[in-house]
XYZ file of C-alpha atoms in Angstrom:
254
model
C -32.011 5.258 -9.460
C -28.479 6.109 -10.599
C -27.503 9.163 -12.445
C -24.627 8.002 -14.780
C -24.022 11.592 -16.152
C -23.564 12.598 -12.397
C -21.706 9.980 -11.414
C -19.060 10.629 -13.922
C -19.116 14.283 -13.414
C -16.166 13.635 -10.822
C -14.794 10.756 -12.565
C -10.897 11.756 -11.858
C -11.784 12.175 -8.603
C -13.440 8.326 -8.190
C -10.714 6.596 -10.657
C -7.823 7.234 -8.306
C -8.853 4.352 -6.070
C -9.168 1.983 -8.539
C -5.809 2.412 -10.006
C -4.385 2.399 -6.693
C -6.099 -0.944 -5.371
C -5.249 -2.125 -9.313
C -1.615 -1.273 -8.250
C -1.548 -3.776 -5.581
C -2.668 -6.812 -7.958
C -0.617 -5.563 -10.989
C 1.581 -8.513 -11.364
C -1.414 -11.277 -11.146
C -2.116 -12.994 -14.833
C -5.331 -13.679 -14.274
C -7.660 -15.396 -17.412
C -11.317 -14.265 -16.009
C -12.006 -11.404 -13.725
C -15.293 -10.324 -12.130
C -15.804 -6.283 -11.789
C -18.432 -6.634 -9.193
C -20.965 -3.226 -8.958
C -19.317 -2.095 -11.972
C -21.426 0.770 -12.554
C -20.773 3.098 -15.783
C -17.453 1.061 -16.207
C -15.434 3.924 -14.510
C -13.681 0.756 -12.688
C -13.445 -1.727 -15.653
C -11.704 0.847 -18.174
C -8.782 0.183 -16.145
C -9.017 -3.518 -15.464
C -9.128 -3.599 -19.174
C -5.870 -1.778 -20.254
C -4.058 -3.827 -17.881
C -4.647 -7.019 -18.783
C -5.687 -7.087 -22.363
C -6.104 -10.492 -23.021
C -8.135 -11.345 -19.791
C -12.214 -12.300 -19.923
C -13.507 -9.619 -18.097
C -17.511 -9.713 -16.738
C -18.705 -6.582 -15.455
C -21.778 -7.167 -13.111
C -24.386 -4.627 -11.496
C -27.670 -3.811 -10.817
C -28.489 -0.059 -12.454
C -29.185 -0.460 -16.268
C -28.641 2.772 -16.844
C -25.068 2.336 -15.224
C -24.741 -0.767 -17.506
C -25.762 1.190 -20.684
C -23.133 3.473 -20.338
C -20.365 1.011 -19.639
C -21.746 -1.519 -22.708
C -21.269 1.704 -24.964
C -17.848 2.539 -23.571
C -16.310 -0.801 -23.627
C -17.748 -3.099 -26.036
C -15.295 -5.713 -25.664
C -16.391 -6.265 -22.019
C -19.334 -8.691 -20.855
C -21.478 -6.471 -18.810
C -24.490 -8.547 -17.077
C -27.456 -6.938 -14.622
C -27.161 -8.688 -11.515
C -27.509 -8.150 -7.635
C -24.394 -8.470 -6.094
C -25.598 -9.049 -3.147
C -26.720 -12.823 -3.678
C -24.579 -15.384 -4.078
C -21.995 -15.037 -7.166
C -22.075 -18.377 -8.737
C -24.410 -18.031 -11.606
C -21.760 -15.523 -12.918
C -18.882 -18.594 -13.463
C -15.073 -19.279 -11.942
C -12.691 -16.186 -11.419
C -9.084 -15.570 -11.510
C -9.671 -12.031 -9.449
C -12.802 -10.884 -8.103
C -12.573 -6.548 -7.777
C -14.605 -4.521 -6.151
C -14.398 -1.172 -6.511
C -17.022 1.057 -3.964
C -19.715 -1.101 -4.128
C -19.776 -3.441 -0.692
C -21.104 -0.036 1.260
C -24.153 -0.550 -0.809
C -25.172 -4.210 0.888
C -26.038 -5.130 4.044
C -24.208 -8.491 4.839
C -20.776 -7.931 4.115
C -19.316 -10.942 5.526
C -21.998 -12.949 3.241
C -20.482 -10.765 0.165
C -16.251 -11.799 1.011
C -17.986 -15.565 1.306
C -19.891 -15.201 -1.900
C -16.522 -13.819 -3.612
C -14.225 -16.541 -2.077
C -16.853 -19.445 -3.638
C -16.186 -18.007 -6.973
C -12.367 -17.578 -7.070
C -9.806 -20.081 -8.087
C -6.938 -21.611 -5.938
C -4.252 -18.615 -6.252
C -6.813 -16.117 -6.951
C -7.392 -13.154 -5.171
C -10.468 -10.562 -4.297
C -9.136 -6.535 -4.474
C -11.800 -4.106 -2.552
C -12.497 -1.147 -1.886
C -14.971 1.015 0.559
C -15.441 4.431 1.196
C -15.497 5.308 4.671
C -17.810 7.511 4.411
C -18.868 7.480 8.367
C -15.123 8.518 8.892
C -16.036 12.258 6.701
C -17.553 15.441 7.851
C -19.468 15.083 4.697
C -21.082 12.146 6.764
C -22.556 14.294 9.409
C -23.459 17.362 7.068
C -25.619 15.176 5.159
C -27.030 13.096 9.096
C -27.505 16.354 10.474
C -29.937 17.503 7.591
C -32.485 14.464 8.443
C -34.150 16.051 11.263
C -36.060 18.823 8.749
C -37.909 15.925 6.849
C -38.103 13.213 10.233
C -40.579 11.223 8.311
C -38.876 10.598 5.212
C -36.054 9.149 6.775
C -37.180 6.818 9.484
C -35.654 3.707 7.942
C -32.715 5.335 5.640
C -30.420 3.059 7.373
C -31.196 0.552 5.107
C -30.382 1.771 2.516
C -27.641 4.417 3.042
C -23.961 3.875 3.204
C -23.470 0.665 5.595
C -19.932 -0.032 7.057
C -17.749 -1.622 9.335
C -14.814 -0.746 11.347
C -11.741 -1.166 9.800
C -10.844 -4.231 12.494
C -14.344 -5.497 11.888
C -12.982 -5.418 8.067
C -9.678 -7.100 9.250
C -11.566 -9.578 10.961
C -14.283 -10.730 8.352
C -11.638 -10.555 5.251
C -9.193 -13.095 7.624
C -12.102 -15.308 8.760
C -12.881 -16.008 5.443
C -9.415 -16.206 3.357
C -7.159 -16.996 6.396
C -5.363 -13.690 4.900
C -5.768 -9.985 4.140
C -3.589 -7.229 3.238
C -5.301 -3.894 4.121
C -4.468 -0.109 3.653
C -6.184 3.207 4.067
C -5.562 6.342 1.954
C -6.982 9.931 2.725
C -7.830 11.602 -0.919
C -7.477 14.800 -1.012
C -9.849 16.783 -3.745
C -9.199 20.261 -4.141
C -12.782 21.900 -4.728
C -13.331 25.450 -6.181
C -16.668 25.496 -4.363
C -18.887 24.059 -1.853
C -21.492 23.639 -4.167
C -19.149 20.974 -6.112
C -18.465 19.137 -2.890
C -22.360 18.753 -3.071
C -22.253 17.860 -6.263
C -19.842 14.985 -5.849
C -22.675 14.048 -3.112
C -25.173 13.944 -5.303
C -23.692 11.455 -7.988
C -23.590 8.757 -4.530
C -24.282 9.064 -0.867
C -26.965 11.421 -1.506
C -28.883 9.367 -3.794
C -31.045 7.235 -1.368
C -31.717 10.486 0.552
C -33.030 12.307 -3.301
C -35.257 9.021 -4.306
C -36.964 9.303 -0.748
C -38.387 13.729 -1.013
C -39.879 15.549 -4.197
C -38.662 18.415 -6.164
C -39.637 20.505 -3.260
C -38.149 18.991 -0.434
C -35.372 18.126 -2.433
C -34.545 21.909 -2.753
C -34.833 22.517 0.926
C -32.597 18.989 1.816
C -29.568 20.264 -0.187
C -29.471 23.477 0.748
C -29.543 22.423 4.377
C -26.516 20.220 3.822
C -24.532 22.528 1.500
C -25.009 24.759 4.953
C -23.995 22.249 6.826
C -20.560 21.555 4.327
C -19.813 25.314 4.471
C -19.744 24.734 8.366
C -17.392 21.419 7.597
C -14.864 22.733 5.271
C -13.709 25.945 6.240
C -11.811 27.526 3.128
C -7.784 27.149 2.855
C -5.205 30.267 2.526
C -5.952 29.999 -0.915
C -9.920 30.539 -0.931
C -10.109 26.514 -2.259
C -11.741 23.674 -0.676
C -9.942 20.393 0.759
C -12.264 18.144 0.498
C -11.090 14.935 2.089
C -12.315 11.213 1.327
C -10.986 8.723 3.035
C -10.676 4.885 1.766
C -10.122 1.491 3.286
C -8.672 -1.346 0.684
C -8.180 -5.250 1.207
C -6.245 -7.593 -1.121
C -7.050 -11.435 -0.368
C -5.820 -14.425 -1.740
C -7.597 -17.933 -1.749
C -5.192 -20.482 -1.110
């Protein structure tokens, strides 16, 4: 289940993204626009001060996410639905954005086909994905499965699954004939370890926490904040670089 309150706890940290893949659509007009896996609205907010007179549905799966967003903006259509099946049922779209959420799924190329189906001529899909594979982070938190074998025999399915960035290329210009795509290393400064963990927690760690109880829990994290200590050796300064890197695709549907 996800944890809203944790989620946003790094919430400057996650919005960068969005206004950066937001950047490279800026000058669409679009009427109706589709936040898919909108979560706690962290994504929507800005869809919303951009284009102010737009009909914007935000769509995703977590009600707790959803309860958060329907609180924070009212004026917004926020509907529970798996974004993983086809997108139909939610209506016609002038911009379909998706903001972190593909990594989630397991047929990608089904998800760009699903988006193209619901777009209009001239209308474009914006995405983002975490590489998460690409991080140290990755392998601090792979490297901690081995104390709890059992628990994690099938996590594949539902951890963080992802492409190569050609395999990306490929799939987003098999289906729109088109893609523009960029990658971006973030670079959060951390006072601590601990809140690189924490910034874990509120995502990638979450299928791992839903799978062990309190105990094992307890011995999981502290096995990967170990492990993160080992990855992110301090700067001059005593701070922590902690580095998340990003793939984005802009489409158009001609």
């Amino acid at each position: 289940m996800w944890n809203a309150e944790l989620y946003g706890k790094f919430g400057k940290e996650r919005l960068q993204p969005t206004l950066d893949l937001l950047a490279r659509v800026d000058t669409m007009n679009p009427k109706r626009i589709l936040d898919v896996g909108c979560g706690s609205g962290l994504s929507t907010a800005p869809l919303v001060s951009h284009w102010h007179d737009a009909e914007i549905t935000g769509a995703d799966k977590s009600e707790e996410m959803l309860a958060v967003a329907r609180k924070t903006l009212p004026e917004v259509t926020f509907v529970r639905f798996d974004c993983s099946k086809p997108l139909d049922g939610l209506g016609r779209f002038d911009l379909v954005f998706s903001n972190a959420f593909i990594q989630w799924i397991k047929n990608h190329e089904e998800f760009f086909k699903n988006a193209y189906s619901v777009l209009n001529k001239g209308g474009a899909l914006a995405i983002q994905i975490p590489m998460f594979d690409d991080m140290p982070a990755s392998r601090a938190v792979s490297d901690a499965e081995h104390i709890f074998p059992a628990n994690f025999l099938d996590i594949d399915d539902e951890r963080h699954l992802l492409h190569t960035r050609q395999e990306y290329y490929d799939i987003a210009n098999g289906v729109f004939g088109n893609a523009l795509m960029w990658q971006t290393d973030y670079y959060h400064k951390m006072d601590s370890h601990e809140n690189i963990l924490e910034f874990l927690k509120g995502s990638a760690l979450r299928p791992y926490m839903e799978r062990l109880d309190a105990g094992q829990q307890e011995a999981f994290l502290d096995r990967v904040l170990s492990n993160l200590k080992n990855a992110y050796p301090p700067e001059k300064d005593g701070s922590l670089l902690f580095t998340f890197r990003r793939l984005f695709l802009v489409c158009f549907k001609k």
